[in-house]
mmCIF file of C-alpha atoms in Angstrom:
data_model
loop_
_atom_site.group_PDB
_atom_site.id
_atom_site.type_symbol
_atom_site.label_atom_id
_atom_site.label_comp_id
_atom_site.label_asym_id
_atom_site.label_seq_id
_atom_site.Cartn_x
_atom_site.Cartn_y
_atom_site.Cartn_z
ATOM 1 C CA UNK A 1 -1.580 7.541 16.320
ATOM 2 C CA UNK A 2 1.646 6.636 14.567
ATOM 3 C CA UNK A 3 3.669 9.224 12.679
ATOM 4 C CA UNK A 4 3.845 8.858 8.905
ATOM 5 C CA UNK A 5 7.412 8.389 7.679
ATOM 6 C CA UNK A 6 8.935 8.318 4.217
ATOM 7 C CA UNK A 7 12.486 8.680 5.607
ATOM 8 C CA UNK A 8 14.073 9.314 2.222
ATOM 9 C CA UNK A 9 17.144 10.866 3.812
ATOM 10 C CA UNK A 10 17.654 8.071 6.308
ATOM 11 C CA UNK A 11 19.015 4.538 6.034
ATOM 12 C CA UNK A 12 15.762 2.649 5.731
ATOM 13 C CA UNK A 13 17.494 -0.721 5.561
ATOM 14 C CA UNK A 14 19.101 -0.082 8.925
ATOM 15 C CA UNK A 15 15.786 1.068 10.360
ATOM 16 C CA UNK A 16 14.116 -2.137 9.176
ATOM 17 C CA UNK A 17 16.968 -4.220 10.537
ATOM 18 C CA UNK A 18 16.637 -2.528 13.914
ATOM 19 C CA UNK A 19 12.894 -3.151 14.047
ATOM 20 C CA UNK A 20 13.427 -6.831 13.249
ATOM 21 C CA UNK A 21 16.211 -7.206 15.822
ATOM 22 C CA UNK A 22 14.020 -5.636 18.492
ATOM 23 C CA UNK A 23 11.001 -7.809 17.692
ATOM 24 C CA UNK A 24 10.195 -11.405 18.561
ATOM 25 C CA UNK A 25 6.644 -11.631 17.230
ATOM 26 C CA UNK A 26 6.696 -10.511 13.615
ATOM 27 C CA UNK A 27 3.754 -11.018 11.280
ATOM 28 C CA UNK A 28 4.066 -10.456 7.528
ATOM 29 C CA UNK A 29 1.103 -9.496 5.353
ATOM 30 C CA UNK A 30 1.708 -10.198 1.675
ATOM 31 C CA UNK A 31 -0.023 -9.611 -1.626
ATOM 32 C CA UNK A 32 0.684 -10.173 -5.294
ATOM 33 C CA UNK A 33 3.646 -7.781 -5.258
ATOM 34 C CA UNK A 34 5.872 -10.280 -3.459
ATOM 35 C CA UNK A 35 5.495 -12.806 -6.293
ATOM 36 C CA UNK A 36 6.288 -10.462 -9.185
ATOM 37 C CA UNK A 37 10.072 -10.785 -8.879
ATOM 38 C CA UNK A 38 9.812 -14.564 -9.207
ATOM 39 C CA UNK A 39 7.868 -14.200 -12.446
ATOM 40 C CA UNK A 40 4.337 -14.078 -11.081
ATOM 41 C CA UNK A 41 1.647 -11.714 -12.282
ATOM 42 C CA UNK A 42 -0.863 -9.671 -10.384
ATOM 43 C CA UNK A 43 -4.555 -10.048 -11.173
ATOM 44 C CA UNK A 44 -4.534 -6.815 -13.183
ATOM 45 C CA UNK A 45 -1.443 -7.834 -15.153
ATOM 46 C CA UNK A 46 -3.185 -11.074 -16.081
ATOM 47 C CA UNK A 47 -6.266 -9.089 -17.059
ATOM 48 C CA UNK A 48 -4.264 -6.882 -19.416
ATOM 49 C CA UNK A 49 -2.292 -9.763 -20.943
ATOM 50 C CA UNK A 50 -5.392 -11.868 -21.588
ATOM 51 C CA UNK A 51 -7.636 -9.084 -22.841
ATOM 52 C CA UNK A 52 -6.038 -9.477 -26.264
ATOM 53 C CA UNK A 53 -7.087 -13.149 -26.446
ATOM 54 C CA UNK A 54 -10.633 -12.574 -25.257
ATOM 55 C CA UNK A 55 -10.118 -14.719 -22.134
ATOM 56 C CA UNK A 56 -11.691 -13.308 -18.997
ATOM 57 C CA UNK A 57 -9.242 -13.560 -16.080
ATOM 58 C CA UNK A 58 -10.134 -14.233 -12.493
ATOM 59 C CA UNK A 59 -12.156 -16.821 -10.667
ATOM 60 C CA UNK A 60 -15.877 -16.249 -10.948
ATOM 61 C CA UNK A 61 -17.750 -19.222 -12.411
ATOM 62 C CA UNK A 62 -15.527 -19.739 -15.446
ATOM 63 C CA UNK A 63 -13.367 -22.780 -14.729
ATOM 64 C CA UNK A 64 -11.810 -22.757 -18.187
ATOM 65 C CA UNK A 65 -10.634 -19.175 -17.793
ATOM 66 C CA UNK A 66 -9.137 -19.843 -14.347
ATOM 67 C CA UNK A 67 -6.761 -22.501 -15.658
ATOM 68 C CA UNK A 68 -5.018 -20.594 -18.469
ATOM 69 C CA UNK A 69 -4.989 -17.229 -16.746
ATOM 70 C CA UNK A 70 -3.858 -18.279 -13.296
ATOM 71 C CA UNK A 71 -2.658 -21.849 -12.886
ATOM 72 C CA UNK A 72 -0.578 -21.947 -16.059
ATOM 73 C CA UNK A 73 1.121 -18.741 -15.004
ATOM 74 C CA UNK A 74 1.587 -19.885 -11.411
ATOM 75 C CA UNK A 75 3.549 -23.023 -12.234
ATOM 76 C CA UNK A 76 5.849 -21.156 -14.592
ATOM 77 C CA UNK A 77 7.556 -19.205 -11.791
ATOM 78 C CA UNK A 78 9.309 -19.795 -8.477
ATOM 79 C CA UNK A 79 9.324 -18.173 -5.030
ATOM 80 C CA UNK A 80 11.041 -14.797 -4.954
ATOM 81 C CA UNK A 81 13.971 -13.792 -2.769
ATOM 82 C CA UNK A 82 11.497 -12.162 -0.386
ATOM 83 C CA UNK A 83 9.548 -15.418 -0.009
ATOM 84 C CA UNK A 84 12.736 -17.185 1.055
ATOM 85 C CA UNK A 85 13.711 -14.297 3.336
ATOM 86 C CA UNK A 86 10.441 -14.627 5.254
ATOM 87 C CA UNK A 87 11.000 -18.376 5.590
ATOM 88 C CA UNK A 88 14.431 -17.602 7.058
ATOM 89 C CA UNK A 89 12.892 -15.205 9.592
ATOM 90 C CA UNK A 90 10.481 -17.938 10.610
ATOM 91 C CA UNK A 91 13.370 -20.378 11.059
ATOM 92 C CA UNK A 92 15.106 -17.801 13.275
ATOM 93 C CA UNK A 93 12.036 -17.747 15.520
ATOM 94 C CA UNK A 94 11.339 -14.098 14.667
ATOM 95 C CA UNK A 95 8.344 -14.505 12.370
ATOM 96 C CA UNK A 96 5.253 -16.115 13.889
ATOM 97 C CA UNK A 97 3.122 -16.129 10.753
ATOM 98 C CA UNK A 98 2.364 -14.885 7.256
ATOM 99 C CA UNK A 99 -1.072 -13.593 6.258
ATOM 100 C CA UNK A 100 -1.641 -13.560 2.514
ATOM 101 C CA UNK A 101 -4.346 -13.115 -0.091
ATOM 102 C CA UNK A 102 -2.147 -14.919 -2.614
ATOM 103 C CA UNK A 103 -3.312 -18.352 -3.724
ATOM 104 C CA UNK A 104 -0.089 -19.394 -5.492
ATOM 105 C CA UNK A 105 1.447 -21.421 -2.617
ATOM 106 C CA UNK A 106 4.811 -19.685 -3.054
ATOM 107 C CA UNK A 107 5.277 -19.170 0.695
ATOM 108 C CA UNK A 108 4.863 -22.912 1.211
ATOM 109 C CA UNK A 109 7.237 -23.701 -1.651
ATOM 110 C CA UNK A 110 9.802 -21.348 -0.095
ATOM 111 C CA UNK A 111 9.667 -23.319 3.154
ATOM 112 C CA UNK A 112 7.345 -21.259 5.367
ATOM 113 C CA UNK A 113 5.241 -23.364 7.722
ATOM 114 C CA UNK A 114 2.923 -20.804 9.334
ATOM 115 C CA UNK A 115 0.966 -19.344 6.423
ATOM 116 C CA UNK A 116 -2.630 -18.121 6.639
ATOM 117 C CA UNK A 117 -4.056 -18.076 3.109
ATOM 118 C CA UNK A 118 -7.210 -16.198 4.044
ATOM 119 C CA UNK A 119 -8.886 -16.734 0.673
ATOM 120 C CA UNK A 120 -7.691 -20.301 0.429
ATOM 121 C CA UNK A 121 -5.348 -21.409 -2.335
ATOM 122 C CA UNK A 122 -4.740 -24.166 -4.836
ATOM 123 C CA UNK A 123 -3.648 -26.239 -1.845
ATOM 124 C CA UNK A 124 -7.312 -26.428 -0.765
ATOM 125 C CA UNK A 125 -9.538 -28.079 -3.366
ATOM 126 C CA UNK A 126 -13.091 -29.400 -3.341
ATOM 127 C CA UNK A 127 -15.264 -31.491 -5.631
ATOM 128 C CA UNK A 128 -17.931 -29.261 -7.158
ATOM 129 C CA UNK A 129 -20.543 -32.018 -6.777
ATOM 130 C CA UNK A 130 -19.925 -33.887 -3.520
ATOM 131 C CA UNK A 131 -17.611 -31.449 -1.726
ATOM 132 C CA UNK A 132 -14.849 -33.994 -1.080
ATOM 133 C CA UNK A 133 -11.523 -32.351 -0.253
ATOM 134 C CA UNK A 134 -8.352 -32.868 -2.264
ATOM 135 C CA UNK A 135 -5.707 -30.853 -0.454
ATOM 136 C CA UNK A 136 -2.257 -30.168 -1.898
ATOM 137 C CA UNK A 137 -1.216 -28.189 -4.974
ATOM 138 C CA UNK A 138 0.275 -31.238 -6.754
ATOM 139 C CA UNK A 139 -3.154 -32.104 -8.130
ATOM 140 C CA UNK A 140 -2.820 -29.208 -10.593
ATOM 141 C CA UNK A 141 0.522 -30.330 -12.023
ATOM 142 C CA UNK A 142 -1.014 -32.591 -14.647
ATOM 143 C CA UNK A 143 -2.194 -32.239 -18.218
ATOM 144 C CA UNK A 144 -5.771 -33.294 -17.575
ATOM 145 C CA UNK A 145 -8.378 -31.564 -15.442
ATOM 146 C CA UNK A 146 -8.644 -33.336 -12.069
ATOM 147 C CA UNK A 147 -11.863 -35.244 -11.410
ATOM 148 C CA UNK A 148 -13.242 -36.529 -8.130
ATOM 149 C CA UNK A 149 -12.439 -40.153 -7.376
ATOM 150 C CA UNK A 150 -15.722 -40.541 -5.492
ATOM 151 C CA UNK A 151 -18.283 -39.117 -7.909
ATOM 152 C CA UNK A 152 -16.441 -37.980 -11.030
ATOM 153 C CA UNK A 153 -17.230 -34.326 -10.421
ATOM 154 C CA UNK A 154 -14.913 -31.458 -11.330
ATOM 155 C CA UNK A 155 -12.397 -30.536 -8.650
ATOM 156 C CA UNK A 156 -12.131 -26.807 -8.000
ATOM 157 C CA UNK A 157 -9.524 -24.794 -6.073
ATOM 158 C CA UNK A 158 -11.068 -23.102 -3.049
ATOM 159 C CA UNK A 159 -11.087 -19.530 -4.485
ATOM 160 C CA UNK A 160 -13.144 -20.799 -7.429
ATOM 161 C CA UNK A 161 -15.283 -23.180 -5.377
ATOM 162 C CA UNK A 162 -16.158 -20.445 -2.870
ATOM 163 C CA UNK A 163 -16.390 -17.545 -5.380
ATOM 164 C CA UNK A 164 -13.383 -15.905 -3.685
ATOM 165 C CA UNK A 165 -14.783 -16.528 -0.245
ATOM 166 C CA UNK A 166 -12.783 -16.651 2.954
ATOM 167 C CA UNK A 167 -11.085 -19.796 4.247
ATOM 168 C CA UNK A 168 -12.235 -19.622 7.866
ATOM 169 C CA UNK A 169 -9.530 -21.879 9.272
ATOM 170 C CA UNK A 170 -6.810 -19.546 8.049
ATOM 171 C CA UNK A 171 -8.751 -16.394 8.927
ATOM 172 C CA UNK A 172 -8.725 -17.591 12.534
ATOM 173 C CA UNK A 173 -4.963 -18.157 12.336
ATOM 174 C CA UNK A 174 -4.500 -14.651 10.926
ATOM 175 C CA UNK A 175 -6.484 -13.103 13.766
ATOM 176 C CA UNK A 176 -4.542 -15.015 16.406
ATOM 177 C CA UNK A 177 -1.137 -14.131 14.963
ATOM 178 C CA UNK A 178 -1.802 -10.448 14.366
ATOM 179 C CA UNK A 179 -3.217 -10.078 17.896
ATOM 180 C CA UNK A 180 0.215 -11.103 19.204
ATOM 181 C CA UNK A 181 2.422 -9.212 16.745
ATOM 182 C CA UNK A 182 4.797 -6.506 17.919
ATOM 183 C CA UNK A 183 5.974 -5.826 14.347
ATOM 184 C CA UNK A 184 3.823 -6.074 11.209
ATOM 185 C CA UNK A 185 5.485 -6.092 7.789
ATOM 186 C CA UNK A 186 3.153 -5.342 4.871
ATOM 187 C CA UNK A 187 4.763 -6.488 1.632
ATOM 188 C CA UNK A 188 3.416 -5.942 -1.859
ATOM 189 C CA UNK A 189 -0.192 -5.628 -0.734
ATOM 190 C CA UNK A 190 -2.658 -2.785 -1.068
ATOM 191 C CA UNK A 191 -5.286 -3.368 1.590
ATOM 192 C CA UNK A 192 -5.687 -4.572 5.145
ATOM 193 C CA UNK A 193 -9.035 -6.433 4.962
ATOM 194 C CA UNK A 194 -10.325 -4.518 7.983
ATOM 195 C CA UNK A 195 -12.558 -6.682 10.103
ATOM 196 C CA UNK A 196 -11.288 -9.919 8.577
ATOM 197 C CA UNK A 197 -8.067 -9.689 10.610
ATOM 198 C CA UNK A 198 -6.537 -6.183 10.660
ATOM 199 C CA UNK A 199 -8.725 -4.828 13.436
ATOM 200 C CA UNK A 200 -7.432 -7.578 15.732
ATOM 201 C CA UNK A 201 -3.920 -6.104 15.892
ATOM 202 C CA UNK A 202 -2.516 -4.509 19.035
ATOM 203 C CA UNK A 203 -2.595 -0.716 19.190
ATOM 204 C CA UNK A 204 1.136 -0.541 19.887
ATOM 205 C CA UNK A 205 2.189 -2.878 17.074
ATOM 206 C CA UNK A 206 4.757 -1.273 14.768
ATOM 207 C CA UNK A 207 3.829 -1.318 11.068
ATOM 208 C CA UNK A 208 6.455 -1.208 8.312
ATOM 209 C CA UNK A 209 5.395 -1.151 4.672
ATOM 210 C CA UNK A 210 7.455 -2.397 1.728
ATOM 211 C CA UNK A 211 5.783 -1.346 -1.504
ATOM 212 C CA UNK A 212 6.884 0.884 -4.409
ATOM 213 C CA UNK A 213 3.415 2.409 -4.619
ATOM 214 C CA UNK A 214 1.107 4.144 -2.187
ATOM 215 C CA UNK A 215 -1.497 1.995 -0.447
ATOM 216 C CA UNK A 216 -4.012 1.928 2.375
ATOM 217 C CA UNK A 217 -1.178 1.235 4.808
ATOM 218 C CA UNK A 218 0.586 4.565 4.210
ATOM 219 C CA UNK A 219 -0.876 6.412 7.170
ATOM 220 C CA UNK A 220 -0.407 3.657 9.758
ATOM 221 C CA UNK A 221 3.151 2.640 8.861
ATOM 222 C CA UNK A 222 6.011 4.175 10.838
ATOM 223 C CA UNK A 223 8.261 3.389 7.889
ATOM 224 C CA UNK A 224 7.301 3.245 4.200
ATOM 225 C CA UNK A 225 9.974 1.715 1.984
ATOM 226 C CA UNK A 226 9.142 2.546 -1.642
ATOM 227 C CA UNK A 227 11.063 -0.317 -3.240
ATOM 228 C CA UNK A 228 10.427 -3.799 -4.570
ATOM 229 C CA UNK A 229 10.476 -6.432 -1.844
ATOM 230 C CA UNK A 230 13.338 -8.492 -3.319
ATOM 231 C CA UNK A 231 15.601 -5.436 -3.418
ATOM 232 C CA UNK A 232 14.764 -4.601 0.184
ATOM 233 C CA UNK A 233 15.373 -8.104 1.517
ATOM 234 C CA UNK A 234 18.649 -8.487 -0.363
ATOM 235 C CA UNK A 235 19.952 -5.291 1.220
ATOM 236 C CA UNK A 236 18.578 -6.377 4.576
ATOM 237 C CA UNK A 237 20.417 -9.716 4.377
ATOM 238 C CA UNK A 238 23.670 -7.949 3.546
ATOM 239 C CA UNK A 239 23.192 -5.505 6.412
ATOM 240 C CA UNK A 240 22.364 -8.167 8.969
ATOM 241 C CA UNK A 241 25.290 -10.346 7.885
ATOM 242 C CA UNK A 242 27.602 -7.352 8.117
ATOM 243 C CA UNK A 243 26.334 -6.506 11.594
ATOM 244 C CA UNK A 244 26.714 -10.121 12.667
#
């Protein structure tokens, strides 16, 4: 069992830097918190902001509510510093994959190649009538609702099409990556999705959490950094550049 650390009196940036330097198979787990700095909103922030207008946020069966509450917000912001930092770690050969519940494609836009979007994303789209796939987020960057070229049916992003179901292809990637990880970074996410992928991790994998609030990862992390992810990764970049 790993020891719970807050490490307020210690240099947490140096600790994180050391863990990264000593690791060659890092997996990052991200949630909505990583997108906030770039202008994104969490589900609950969207719920509060839209409650005044009477629009119900989320996926569910309401296609018309999904568009204004999620897609319009998504394309108004950019990847955060932390998104780009993870892409850099992948380019260094340190990071083997990112597991995320986010559907906003920001990891892809930041340049990451190995991303497991376990609930799918707006990069995975299906016709509601014939099931034909239309993959790629570009389909949503238009004024009109996309319709299927084959049958004229409404095209839905996977989270809406599946009622927030799992995207099995990426779940399998997540399980493979986390089973190999020697360092797991949880960033801006509250839960571990137990049997979906978390239980496939190695017992000796080191867990570091970056999140200003307390979460389900608190008791398994050897280091809990209670800061926003962009602030942490900016300091980490400065530290690693200074150390050469």
